[in-house]
XYZ file of C-alpha atoms in Angstrom:
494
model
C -11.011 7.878 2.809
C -13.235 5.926 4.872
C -16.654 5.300 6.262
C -17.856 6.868 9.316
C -18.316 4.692 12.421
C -21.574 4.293 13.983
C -20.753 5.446 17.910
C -21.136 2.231 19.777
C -21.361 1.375 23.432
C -18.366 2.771 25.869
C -15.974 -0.575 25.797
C -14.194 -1.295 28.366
C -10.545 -2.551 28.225
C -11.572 -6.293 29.524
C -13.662 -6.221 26.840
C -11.589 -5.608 24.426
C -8.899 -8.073 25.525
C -11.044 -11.066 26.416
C -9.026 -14.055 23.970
C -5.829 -12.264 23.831
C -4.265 -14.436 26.512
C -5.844 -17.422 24.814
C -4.237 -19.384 22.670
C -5.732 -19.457 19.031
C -6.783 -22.259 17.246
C -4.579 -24.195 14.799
C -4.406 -22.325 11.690
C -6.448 -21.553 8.824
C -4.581 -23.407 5.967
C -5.261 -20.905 3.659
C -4.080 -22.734 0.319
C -1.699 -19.905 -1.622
C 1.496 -19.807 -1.835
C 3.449 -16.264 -1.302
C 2.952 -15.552 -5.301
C 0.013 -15.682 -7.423
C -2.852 -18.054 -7.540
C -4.424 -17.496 -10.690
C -3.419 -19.449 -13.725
C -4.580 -19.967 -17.392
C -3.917 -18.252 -21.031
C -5.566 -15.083 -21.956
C -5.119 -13.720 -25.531
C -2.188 -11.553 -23.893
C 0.166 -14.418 -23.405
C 1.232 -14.044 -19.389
C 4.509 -14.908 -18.818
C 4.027 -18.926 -17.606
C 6.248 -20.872 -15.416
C 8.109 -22.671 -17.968
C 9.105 -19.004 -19.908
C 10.306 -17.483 -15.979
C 14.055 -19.325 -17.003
C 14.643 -16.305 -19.518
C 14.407 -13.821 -17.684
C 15.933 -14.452 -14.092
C 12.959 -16.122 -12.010
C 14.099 -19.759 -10.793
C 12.860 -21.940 -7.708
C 9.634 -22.392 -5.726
C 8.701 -18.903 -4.065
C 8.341 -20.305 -0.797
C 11.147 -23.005 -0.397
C 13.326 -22.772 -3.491
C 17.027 -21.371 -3.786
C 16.284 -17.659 -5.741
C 19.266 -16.264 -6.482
C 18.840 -13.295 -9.985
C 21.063 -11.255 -11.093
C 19.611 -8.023 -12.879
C 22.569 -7.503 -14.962
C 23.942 -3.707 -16.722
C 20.829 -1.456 -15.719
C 21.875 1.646 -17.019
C 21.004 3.485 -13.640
C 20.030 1.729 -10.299
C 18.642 4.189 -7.579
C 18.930 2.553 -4.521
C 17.773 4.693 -1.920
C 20.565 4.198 -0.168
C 23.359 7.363 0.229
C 25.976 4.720 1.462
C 25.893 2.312 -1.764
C 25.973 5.217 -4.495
C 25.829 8.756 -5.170
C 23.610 12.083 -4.117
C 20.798 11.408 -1.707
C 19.026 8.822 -3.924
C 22.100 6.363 -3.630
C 22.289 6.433 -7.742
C 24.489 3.816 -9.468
C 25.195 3.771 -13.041
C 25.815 0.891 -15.141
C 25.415 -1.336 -12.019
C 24.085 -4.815 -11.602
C 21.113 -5.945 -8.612
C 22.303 -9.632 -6.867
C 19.071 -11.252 -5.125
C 19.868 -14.764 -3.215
C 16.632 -15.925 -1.005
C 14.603 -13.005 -0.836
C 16.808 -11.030 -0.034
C 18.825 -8.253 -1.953
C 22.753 -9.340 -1.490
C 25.189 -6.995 -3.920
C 24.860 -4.080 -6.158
C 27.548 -2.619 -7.783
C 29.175 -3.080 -11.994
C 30.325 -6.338 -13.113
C 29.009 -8.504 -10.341
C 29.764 -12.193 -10.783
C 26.784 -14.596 -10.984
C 26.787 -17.128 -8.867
C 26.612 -20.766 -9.911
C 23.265 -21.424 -10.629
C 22.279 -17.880 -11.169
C 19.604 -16.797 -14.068
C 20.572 -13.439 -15.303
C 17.827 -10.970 -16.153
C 19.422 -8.325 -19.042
C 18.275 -5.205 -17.853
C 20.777 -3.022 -19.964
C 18.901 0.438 -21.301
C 16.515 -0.013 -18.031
C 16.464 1.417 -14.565
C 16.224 -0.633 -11.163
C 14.884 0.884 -7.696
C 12.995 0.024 -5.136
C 9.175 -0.970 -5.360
C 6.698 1.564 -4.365
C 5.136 1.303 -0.754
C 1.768 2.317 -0.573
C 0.727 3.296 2.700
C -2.967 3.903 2.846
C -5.683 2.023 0.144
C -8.799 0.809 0.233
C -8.468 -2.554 -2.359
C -12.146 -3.417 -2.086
C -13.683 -0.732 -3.236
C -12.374 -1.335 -6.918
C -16.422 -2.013 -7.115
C -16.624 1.438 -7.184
C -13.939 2.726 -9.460
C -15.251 5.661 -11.413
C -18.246 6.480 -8.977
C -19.800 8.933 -7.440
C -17.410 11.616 -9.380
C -19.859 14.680 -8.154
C -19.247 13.957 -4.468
C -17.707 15.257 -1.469
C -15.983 12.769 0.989
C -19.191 12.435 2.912
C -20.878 11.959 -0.444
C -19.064 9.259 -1.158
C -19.837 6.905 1.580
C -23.139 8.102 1.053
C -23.138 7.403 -2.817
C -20.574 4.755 -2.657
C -19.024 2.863 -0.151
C -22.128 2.039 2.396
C -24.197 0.632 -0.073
C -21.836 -1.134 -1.635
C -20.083 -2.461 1.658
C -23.280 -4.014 3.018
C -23.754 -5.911 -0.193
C -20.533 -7.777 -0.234
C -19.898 -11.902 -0.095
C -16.823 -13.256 -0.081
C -16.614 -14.468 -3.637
C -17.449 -10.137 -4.834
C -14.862 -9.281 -1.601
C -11.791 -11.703 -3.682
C -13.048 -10.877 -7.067
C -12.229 -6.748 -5.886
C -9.356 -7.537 -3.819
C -7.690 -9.170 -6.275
C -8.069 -6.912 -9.191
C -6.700 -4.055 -7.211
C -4.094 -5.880 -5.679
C -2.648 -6.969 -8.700
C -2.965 -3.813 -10.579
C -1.036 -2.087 -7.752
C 1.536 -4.672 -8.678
C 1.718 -4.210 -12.419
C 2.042 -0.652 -11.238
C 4.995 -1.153 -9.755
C 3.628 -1.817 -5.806
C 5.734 -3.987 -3.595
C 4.250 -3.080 -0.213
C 0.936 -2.032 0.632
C -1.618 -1.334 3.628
C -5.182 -1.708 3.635
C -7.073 0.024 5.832
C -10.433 -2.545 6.229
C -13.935 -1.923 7.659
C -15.141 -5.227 6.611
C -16.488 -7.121 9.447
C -17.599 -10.705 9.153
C -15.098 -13.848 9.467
C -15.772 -14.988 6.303
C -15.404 -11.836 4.397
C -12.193 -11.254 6.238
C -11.009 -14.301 5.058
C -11.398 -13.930 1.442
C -9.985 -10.298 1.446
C -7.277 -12.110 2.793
C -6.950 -15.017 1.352
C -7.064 -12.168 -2.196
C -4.098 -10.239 -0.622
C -1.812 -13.214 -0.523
C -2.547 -14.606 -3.166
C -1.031 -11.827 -5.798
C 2.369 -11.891 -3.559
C 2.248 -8.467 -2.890
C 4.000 -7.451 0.639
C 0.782 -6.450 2.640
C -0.379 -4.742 6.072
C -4.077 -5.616 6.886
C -5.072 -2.689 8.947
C -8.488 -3.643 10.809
C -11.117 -1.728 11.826
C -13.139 -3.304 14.817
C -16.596 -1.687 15.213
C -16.721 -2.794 18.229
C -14.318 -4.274 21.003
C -14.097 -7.708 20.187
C -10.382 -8.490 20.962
C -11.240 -12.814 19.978
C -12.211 -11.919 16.021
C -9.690 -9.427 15.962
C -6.743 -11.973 17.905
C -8.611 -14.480 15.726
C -8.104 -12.631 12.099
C -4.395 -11.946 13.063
C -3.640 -15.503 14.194
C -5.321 -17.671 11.811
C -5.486 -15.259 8.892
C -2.382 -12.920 8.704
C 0.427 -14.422 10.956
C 0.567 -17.638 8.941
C 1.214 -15.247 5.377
C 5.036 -14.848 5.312
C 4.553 -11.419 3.381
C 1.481 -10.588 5.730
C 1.221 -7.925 8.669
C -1.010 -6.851 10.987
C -2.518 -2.897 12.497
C -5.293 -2.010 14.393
C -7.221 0.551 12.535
C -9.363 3.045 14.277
C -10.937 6.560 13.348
C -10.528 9.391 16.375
C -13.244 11.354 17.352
C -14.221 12.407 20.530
C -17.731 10.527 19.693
C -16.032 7.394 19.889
C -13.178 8.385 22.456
C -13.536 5.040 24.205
C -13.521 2.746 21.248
C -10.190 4.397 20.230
C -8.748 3.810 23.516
C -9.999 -0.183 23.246
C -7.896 -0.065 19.680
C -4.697 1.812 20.728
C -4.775 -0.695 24.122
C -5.194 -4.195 21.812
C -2.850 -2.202 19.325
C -0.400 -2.216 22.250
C -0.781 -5.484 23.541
C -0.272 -7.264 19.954
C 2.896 -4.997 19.441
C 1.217 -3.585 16.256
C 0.531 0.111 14.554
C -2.262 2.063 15.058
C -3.878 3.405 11.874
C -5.944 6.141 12.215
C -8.044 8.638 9.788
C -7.306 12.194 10.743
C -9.292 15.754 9.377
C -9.179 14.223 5.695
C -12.204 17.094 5.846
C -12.844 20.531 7.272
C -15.536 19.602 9.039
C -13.972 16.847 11.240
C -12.390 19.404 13.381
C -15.224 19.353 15.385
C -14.050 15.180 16.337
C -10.762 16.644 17.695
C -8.807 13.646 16.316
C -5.598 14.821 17.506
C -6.777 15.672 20.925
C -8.304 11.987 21.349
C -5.228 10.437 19.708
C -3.111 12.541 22.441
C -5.998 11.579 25.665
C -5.604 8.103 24.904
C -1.475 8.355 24.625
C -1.347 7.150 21.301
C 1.047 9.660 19.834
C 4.324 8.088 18.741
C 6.045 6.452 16.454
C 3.127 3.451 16.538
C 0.756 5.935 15.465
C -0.126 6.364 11.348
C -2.197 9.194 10.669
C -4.159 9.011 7.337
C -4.383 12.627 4.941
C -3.978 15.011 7.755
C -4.932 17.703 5.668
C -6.025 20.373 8.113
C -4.099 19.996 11.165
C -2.777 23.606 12.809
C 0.555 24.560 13.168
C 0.339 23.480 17.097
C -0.970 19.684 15.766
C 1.986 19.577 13.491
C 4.390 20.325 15.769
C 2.674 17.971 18.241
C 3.167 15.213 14.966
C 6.539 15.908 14.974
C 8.233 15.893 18.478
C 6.454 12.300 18.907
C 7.201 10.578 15.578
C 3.861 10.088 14.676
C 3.801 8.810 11.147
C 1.658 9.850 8.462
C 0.244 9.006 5.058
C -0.354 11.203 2.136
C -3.372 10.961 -0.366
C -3.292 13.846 -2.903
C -4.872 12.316 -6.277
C -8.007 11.153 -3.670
C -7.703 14.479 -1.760
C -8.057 16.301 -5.155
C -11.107 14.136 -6.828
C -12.931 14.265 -3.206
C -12.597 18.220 -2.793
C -10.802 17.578 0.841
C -8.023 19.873 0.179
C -4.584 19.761 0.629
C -2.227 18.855 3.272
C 0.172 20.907 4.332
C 3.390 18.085 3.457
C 5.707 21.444 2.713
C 5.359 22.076 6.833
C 5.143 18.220 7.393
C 8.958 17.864 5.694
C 10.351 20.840 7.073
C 9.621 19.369 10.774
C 11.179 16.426 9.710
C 7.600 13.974 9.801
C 8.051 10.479 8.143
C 5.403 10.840 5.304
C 4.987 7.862 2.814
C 2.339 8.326 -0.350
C -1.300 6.374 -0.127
C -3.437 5.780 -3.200
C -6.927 5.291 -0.993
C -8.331 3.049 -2.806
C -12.024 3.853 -4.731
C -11.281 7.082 -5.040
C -7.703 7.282 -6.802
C -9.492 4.801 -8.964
C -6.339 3.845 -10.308
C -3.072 2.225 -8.985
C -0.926 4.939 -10.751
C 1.787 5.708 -8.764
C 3.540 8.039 -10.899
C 0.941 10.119 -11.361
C 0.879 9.982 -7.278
C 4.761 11.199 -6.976
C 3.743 13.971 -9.784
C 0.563 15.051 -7.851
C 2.648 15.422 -4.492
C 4.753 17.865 -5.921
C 2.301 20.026 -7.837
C -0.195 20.229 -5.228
C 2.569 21.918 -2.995
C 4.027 24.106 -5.889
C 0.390 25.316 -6.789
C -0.329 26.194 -3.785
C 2.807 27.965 -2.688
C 2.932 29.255 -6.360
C 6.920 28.366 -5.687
C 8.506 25.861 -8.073
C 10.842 25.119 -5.000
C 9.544 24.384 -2.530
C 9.493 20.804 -0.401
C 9.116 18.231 -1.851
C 11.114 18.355 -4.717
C 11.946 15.173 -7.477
C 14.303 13.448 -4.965
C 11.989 14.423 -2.008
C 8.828 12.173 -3.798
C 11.047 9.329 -5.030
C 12.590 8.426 -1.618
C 8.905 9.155 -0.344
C 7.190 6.674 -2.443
C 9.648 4.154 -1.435
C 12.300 4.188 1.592
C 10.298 7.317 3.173
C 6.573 4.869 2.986
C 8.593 2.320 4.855
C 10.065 4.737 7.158
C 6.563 5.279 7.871
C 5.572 1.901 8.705
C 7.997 1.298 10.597
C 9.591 -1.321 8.291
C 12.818 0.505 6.633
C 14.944 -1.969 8.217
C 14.095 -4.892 5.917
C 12.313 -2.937 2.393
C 12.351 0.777 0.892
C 15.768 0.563 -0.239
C 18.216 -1.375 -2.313
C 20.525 -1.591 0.192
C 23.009 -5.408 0.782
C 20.685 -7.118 3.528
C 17.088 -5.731 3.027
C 14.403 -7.797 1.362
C 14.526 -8.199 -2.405
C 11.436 -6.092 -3.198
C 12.754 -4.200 -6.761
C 11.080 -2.859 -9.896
C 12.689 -2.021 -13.291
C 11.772 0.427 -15.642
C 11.517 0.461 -19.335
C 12.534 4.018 -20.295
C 12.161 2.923 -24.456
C 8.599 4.298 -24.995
C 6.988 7.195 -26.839
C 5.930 8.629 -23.319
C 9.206 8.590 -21.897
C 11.772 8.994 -24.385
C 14.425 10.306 -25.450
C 17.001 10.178 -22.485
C 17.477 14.094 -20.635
C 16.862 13.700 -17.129
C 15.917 10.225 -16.142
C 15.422 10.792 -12.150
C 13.069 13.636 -13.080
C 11.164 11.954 -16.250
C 10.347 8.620 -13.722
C 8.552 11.206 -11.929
C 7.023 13.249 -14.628
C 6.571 10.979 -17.734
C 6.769 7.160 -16.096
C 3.323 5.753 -16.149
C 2.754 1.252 -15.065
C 3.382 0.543 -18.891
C 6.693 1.602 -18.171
C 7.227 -0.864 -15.451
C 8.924 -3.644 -17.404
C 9.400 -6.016 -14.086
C 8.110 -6.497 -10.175
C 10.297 -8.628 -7.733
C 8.404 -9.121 -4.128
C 10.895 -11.114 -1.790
C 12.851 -11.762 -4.541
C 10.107 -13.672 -6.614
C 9.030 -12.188 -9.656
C 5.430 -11.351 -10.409
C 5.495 -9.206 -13.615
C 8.724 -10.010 -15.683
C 8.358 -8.331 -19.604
C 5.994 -6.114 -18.867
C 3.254 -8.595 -18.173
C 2.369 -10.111 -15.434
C 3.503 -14.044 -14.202
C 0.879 -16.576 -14.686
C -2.131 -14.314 -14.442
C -4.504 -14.538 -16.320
C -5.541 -10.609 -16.311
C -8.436 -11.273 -18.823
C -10.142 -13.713 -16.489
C -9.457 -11.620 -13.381
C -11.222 -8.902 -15.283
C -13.975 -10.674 -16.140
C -14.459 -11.895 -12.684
C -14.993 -8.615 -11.074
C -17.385 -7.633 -13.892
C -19.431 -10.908 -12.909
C -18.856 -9.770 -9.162
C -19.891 -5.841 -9.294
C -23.143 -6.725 -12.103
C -24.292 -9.399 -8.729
C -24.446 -6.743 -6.431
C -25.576 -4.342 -8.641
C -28.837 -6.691 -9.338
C -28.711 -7.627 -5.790
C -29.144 -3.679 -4.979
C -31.813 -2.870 -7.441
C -33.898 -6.304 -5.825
C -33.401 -4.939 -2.662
């Protein structure tokens, strides 16, 4: 979901690049660290620096040794055929080594090495964190609203108003409060597709991002072709985050044929994704997305597509023999009326599909109910209990398959010896989970976050017990409720 671009003047290419060449300024020193900013004691007790000891978390999270051992997890899904069994690489009884960042042994009765804090995790399971390929964090502001509208409704209703009222302190109060419930939720990677224009808004959303620790793509969306702020956010903002990445977001439409063309060329020359919105409605056929995206050569494995619902068979094919990657919304697809994508056809072609929770209008950072959603939308509408994608499908699509899609399964997605240490555990002991039958399907089916007992990002732990570390949740909360009741006043005044 996004907003709808006003059609600007045709850009040219020099435009666009004017500053790339230059060299940027020295950077912004942003002031976080890779892990959460935040401190103080709410009535819920967050886990606090000196309590991290018992249960694994050790050393600064920038320079420090890390080295945890996740010790007797009763099953460990790894993602990975080569480390354990069946296609989700399952390991029973098996242990999780993490040395600097990065994830270094898993297998039973690992030895701890010298220095080593050991995290019990016995009765729990381990896999890898949940990438989230396509949100929206800042419109948290408008969690819950405009429930009676249509996509088009919603920016109406929603997002426009809202977007134009924004100042950096609202833009970190949002950020932050969805950013760190996606974490809670059990969200180790996530890209945010931003059409938030000013420097100093940019900053804060950033400066929000890094500051939970959360592994993050900023995907921007220049209104216009103004390769210096965009070269400018990237340098100064995003390059200098170690857990920060960059796209060039863009929405195709024939209307605004050239200003795609400006993105996909700067998306080129920086080396970085496209990300584009694509028929998330009906009516949007008319824009020809996938014609554009195929005029301006952008189809390819750089390319992410966002919803896709109501591509042909011929644009799905055309998806498929050039890699282009895509990103599937169904909980926002459902509460916005947009219908459902065709991700049955999308997996039988073999298309790299990762889950997205869009932001405002999943309203929520539940990723279970995301995986569950997936499936039932396709069985529903095939009225087949079997068809694609089945339990494994979704699992390996909410993690390795999202970073598949970003073009990252090389370092995260998977616990595999080598990648980045980017791990949840789950806490199977609760009245919506239990008892034990089948634990691959019930994470699926009956995990909601509550059952997310602990989040490592880069090997650094940011929710250990079932809390998270050294937030204090109540004041975030409040923050945002100071934030949204400011620009509610400011809209009513206006």
């Amino acid at each position: 979901m996004q907003s709808i671009p006003t059609p600007p003047s045709a850009p040219s290419r020099r435009d666009l690049l004017t500053g790339l060449g230059l060299a940027a300024a020295a950077p912004l020193v942003l002031g976080v660290t890779a892990g959460p900013a935040l401190r103080g004691r709410p009535a819920q007790q967050p886990v606090q620096v000196d309590q991290i000891a018992q249960y694994g978390q050790v050393g600064d999270p920038v320079q420090g040794d890390r080295t945890v051992l996740l010790r007797g997890a009763s099953l460990v899904l790894t993602m990975d055929p080569a480390v354990g069994n069946g296609p989700l690489g399952a390991v029973e009884n098996a242990d999780v080594l993490m040395q600097n960042g990065t994830i270094t042994a898993v297998g039973t009765a690992l030895r701890a090495p010298r220095g080593a804090r050991v995290v019990d995790a016995s009765g729990k399971l381990a896999m890898p964190g949940f990438v989230d390929t396509h949100t929206h964090l800042w419109q948290a502001v408008i969690r819950g609203g405009c429930t009676d509208r249509d996509l088009f409704g919603w920016f109406e209703g929603c997002t426009d108003p809202q977007r134009g009222r924004l100042t950096p302190s609202a833009v970190h109060s949002f950020v932050r409060l969805a950013a760190l419930d996606a974490v809670q939720s059990g969200v180790t990677t996530l890209v945010d597709w931003v059409d938030i224009f000013s420097y100093d808004l940019i900053e804060s959303y950033v400066r929000a991002l890094a500051g939970t620790g959360v592994r993050f793509t900023y995907a921007m969306f220049p209104p216009k072709p103004d390769g210096v702020l965009v070269t400018r956010v990237k340098k100064e903002l995003v390059d200098p985050v170690p857990l920060g990445s960059f796209q060039v977001a863009t929405h195709a439409a024939r209307a605004v044929q050239d200003l795609n063309r400006a993105h996909w060329d700067i998306a080129q020359d920086m080396g970085v994704m496209l990300n584009s919105h694509v028929l998330e409605r009906p009516e949007q056929r008319a824009d020809d997305p996938i014609g554009v995206l195929t005029d301006i050569g952008a189809l390819g494995p750089r390319l992410l597509i966002n919803h896709a619902i109501h591509l042909t068979d011929a644009e799905i094919a055309a998806v498929a023999e050039h890699d282009v990657r895509a990103a599937h919304c169904p909980l926002s697809n459902m509460r916005l009326a947009s219908g459902i994508m065709r991700l049955t056809e999308f997996g039988r072609r073999g298309v790299k599909v990762g889950l997205g929770l869009d932001g405002g209008t999943n309203d929520s950072s539940d990723f279970h109910a995301l995986m569950k959603t997936a499936i039932g939308l396709q069985r529903a509408r095939a009225t087949d209990a079997g068809v694609f994608p089945q339990v494994h499908d979704v699992l390996r699509m909410a993690t390795l398959g999202g970073a598949e899609a970003l073009g990252i399964a090389d370092r995260v997605g998977s616990l595999t010896p080598g990648k980045r240490a980017d791990v949840v555990v789950v806490d199977p002991a609760a009245l919506n989970f239990a008892p034990r039958f089948d634990w691959v399907g019930q994470v699926v089916f009956n995990g909601r976050p509550e059952n997310v007992d602990a989040v490592f990002v880069d090997g650094r732990a940011l929710k250990l017990g079932g809390r998270l570390v050294e937030v204090d949740t109540d004041r975030v909360v409040r923050e945002a409720e100071a934030a949204a009741a400011r620009l509610r006043a400011a809209g009513q005044a206006g």
